[in-house]
Amino acid sequence: MRSIMTGTAAGLLGAAALCLGTPAPSFAGTEGAARSSVTYCGADKATGLAVWAESAGSCAAALEVASAYTKAASSKSGAPATISVGETTWTCQERQGDPNPYRECVTDSGGRVVLTS
């Protein structure tokens, strides 16, 4: 009886370790970047997509960018969009991921915001 309980406990701990050890996602063009440079900021309120920011921007700005892009993208079917948040201009478009597409917004100064499902 004790060996069954021990085996069950070990199996549950192993499953928990697999779930908790999920790495941050990797996006095209970031293969050489350190994982710590990508930060999960929350979900876009309109779409529910996860919003990620690279270290060049803050999460508050990333969520604003995501919201502005969602509004702009609703009127443009898959076409790139240029949006302004504060004094920063962002170029946004949908990209093909592996396997799922994602939305990406970038600035000339290196800012990057990614929306994923």
PDB file of C-alpha atoms in Angstrom, residues 23-64:
ATOM      1  CA  PRO A  23       9.774  28.294 -20.871  1.00  0.00           C
ATOM      2  CA  ALA A  24       8.892  31.705 -22.267  1.00  0.00           C
ATOM      3  CA  PRO A  25       7.868  31.488 -25.913  1.00  0.00           C
ATOM      4  CA  SER A  26      10.376  32.086 -28.666  1.00  0.00           C
ATOM      5  CA  PHE A  27       9.380  34.280 -31.572  1.00  0.00           C
ATOM      6  CA  ALA A  28      10.956  34.582 -35.006  1.00  0.00           C
ATOM      7  CA  GLY A  29      14.055  36.710 -34.840  1.00  0.00           C
ATOM      8  CA  THR A  30      14.702  36.123 -31.134  1.00  0.00           C
ATOM      9  CA  GLU A  31      16.582  32.834 -31.282  1.00  0.00           C
ATOM     10  CA  GLY A  32      19.770  34.462 -29.933  1.00  0.00           C
ATOM     11  CA  ALA A  33      18.033  36.618 -27.323  1.00  0.00           C
ATOM     12  CA  ALA A  34      18.083  35.682 -23.664  1.00  0.00           C
ATOM     13  CA  ARG A  35      14.783  34.313 -22.411  1.00  0.00           C
ATOM     14  CA  SER A  36      14.665  36.920 -19.659  1.00  0.00           C
ATOM     15  CA  SER A  37      14.347  39.670 -22.298  1.00  0.00           C
ATOM     16  CA  VAL A  38      10.763  38.605 -23.087  1.00  0.00           C
ATOM     17  CA  THR A  39       8.163  39.555 -20.488  1.00  0.00           C
ATOM     18  CA  TYR A  40       4.525  38.450 -20.309  1.00  0.00           C
ATOM     19  CA  CYS A  41       2.439  41.591 -19.739  1.00  0.00           C
ATOM     20  CA  GLY A  42      -1.108  40.218 -19.601  1.00  0.00           C
ATOM     21  CA  ALA A  43      -3.939  39.738 -22.063  1.00  0.00           C
ATOM     22  CA  ASP A  44      -5.282  42.189 -24.610  1.00  0.00           C
ATOM     23  CA  LYS A  45      -8.779  43.059 -23.372  1.00  0.00           C
ATOM     24  CA  ALA A  46     -10.406  43.045 -26.816  1.00  0.00           C
ATOM     25  CA  THR A  47      -8.961  39.802 -28.198  1.00  0.00           C
ATOM     26  CA  GLY A  48      -7.750  37.859 -25.168  1.00  0.00           C
ATOM     27  CA  LEU A  49      -4.373  37.377 -26.871  1.00  0.00           C
ATOM     28  CA  ALA A  50      -1.302  37.189 -24.639  1.00  0.00           C
ATOM     29  CA  VAL A  51       0.839  40.337 -24.815  1.00  0.00           C
ATOM     30  CA  TRP A  52       4.638  39.983 -24.580  1.00  0.00           C
ATOM     31  CA  ALA A  53       7.215  42.775 -24.515  1.00  0.00           C
ATOM     32  CA  GLU A  54      10.940  42.732 -25.042  1.00  0.00           C
ATOM     33  CA  SER A  55      13.085  44.649 -22.604  1.00  0.00           C
ATOM     34  CA  ALA A  56      13.038  47.759 -24.785  1.00  0.00           C
ATOM     35  CA  GLY A  57       9.504  48.613 -23.638  1.00  0.00           C
ATOM     36  CA  SER A  58       7.367  48.533 -20.534  1.00  0.00           C
ATOM     37  CA  CYS A  59       4.310  46.372 -20.052  1.00  0.00           C
ATOM     38  CA  ALA A  60       2.015  49.399 -19.761  1.00  0.00           C
ATOM     39  CA  ALA A  61       3.184  50.598 -23.173  1.00  0.00           C
ATOM     40  CA  ALA A  62       2.946  47.060 -24.610  1.00  0.00           C
ATOM     41  CA  LEU A  63      -0.688  46.761 -23.522  1.00  0.00           C
ATOM     42  CA  GLU A  64      -1.449  50.175 -25.082  1.00  0.00           C
TER      43      GLU A  64
END
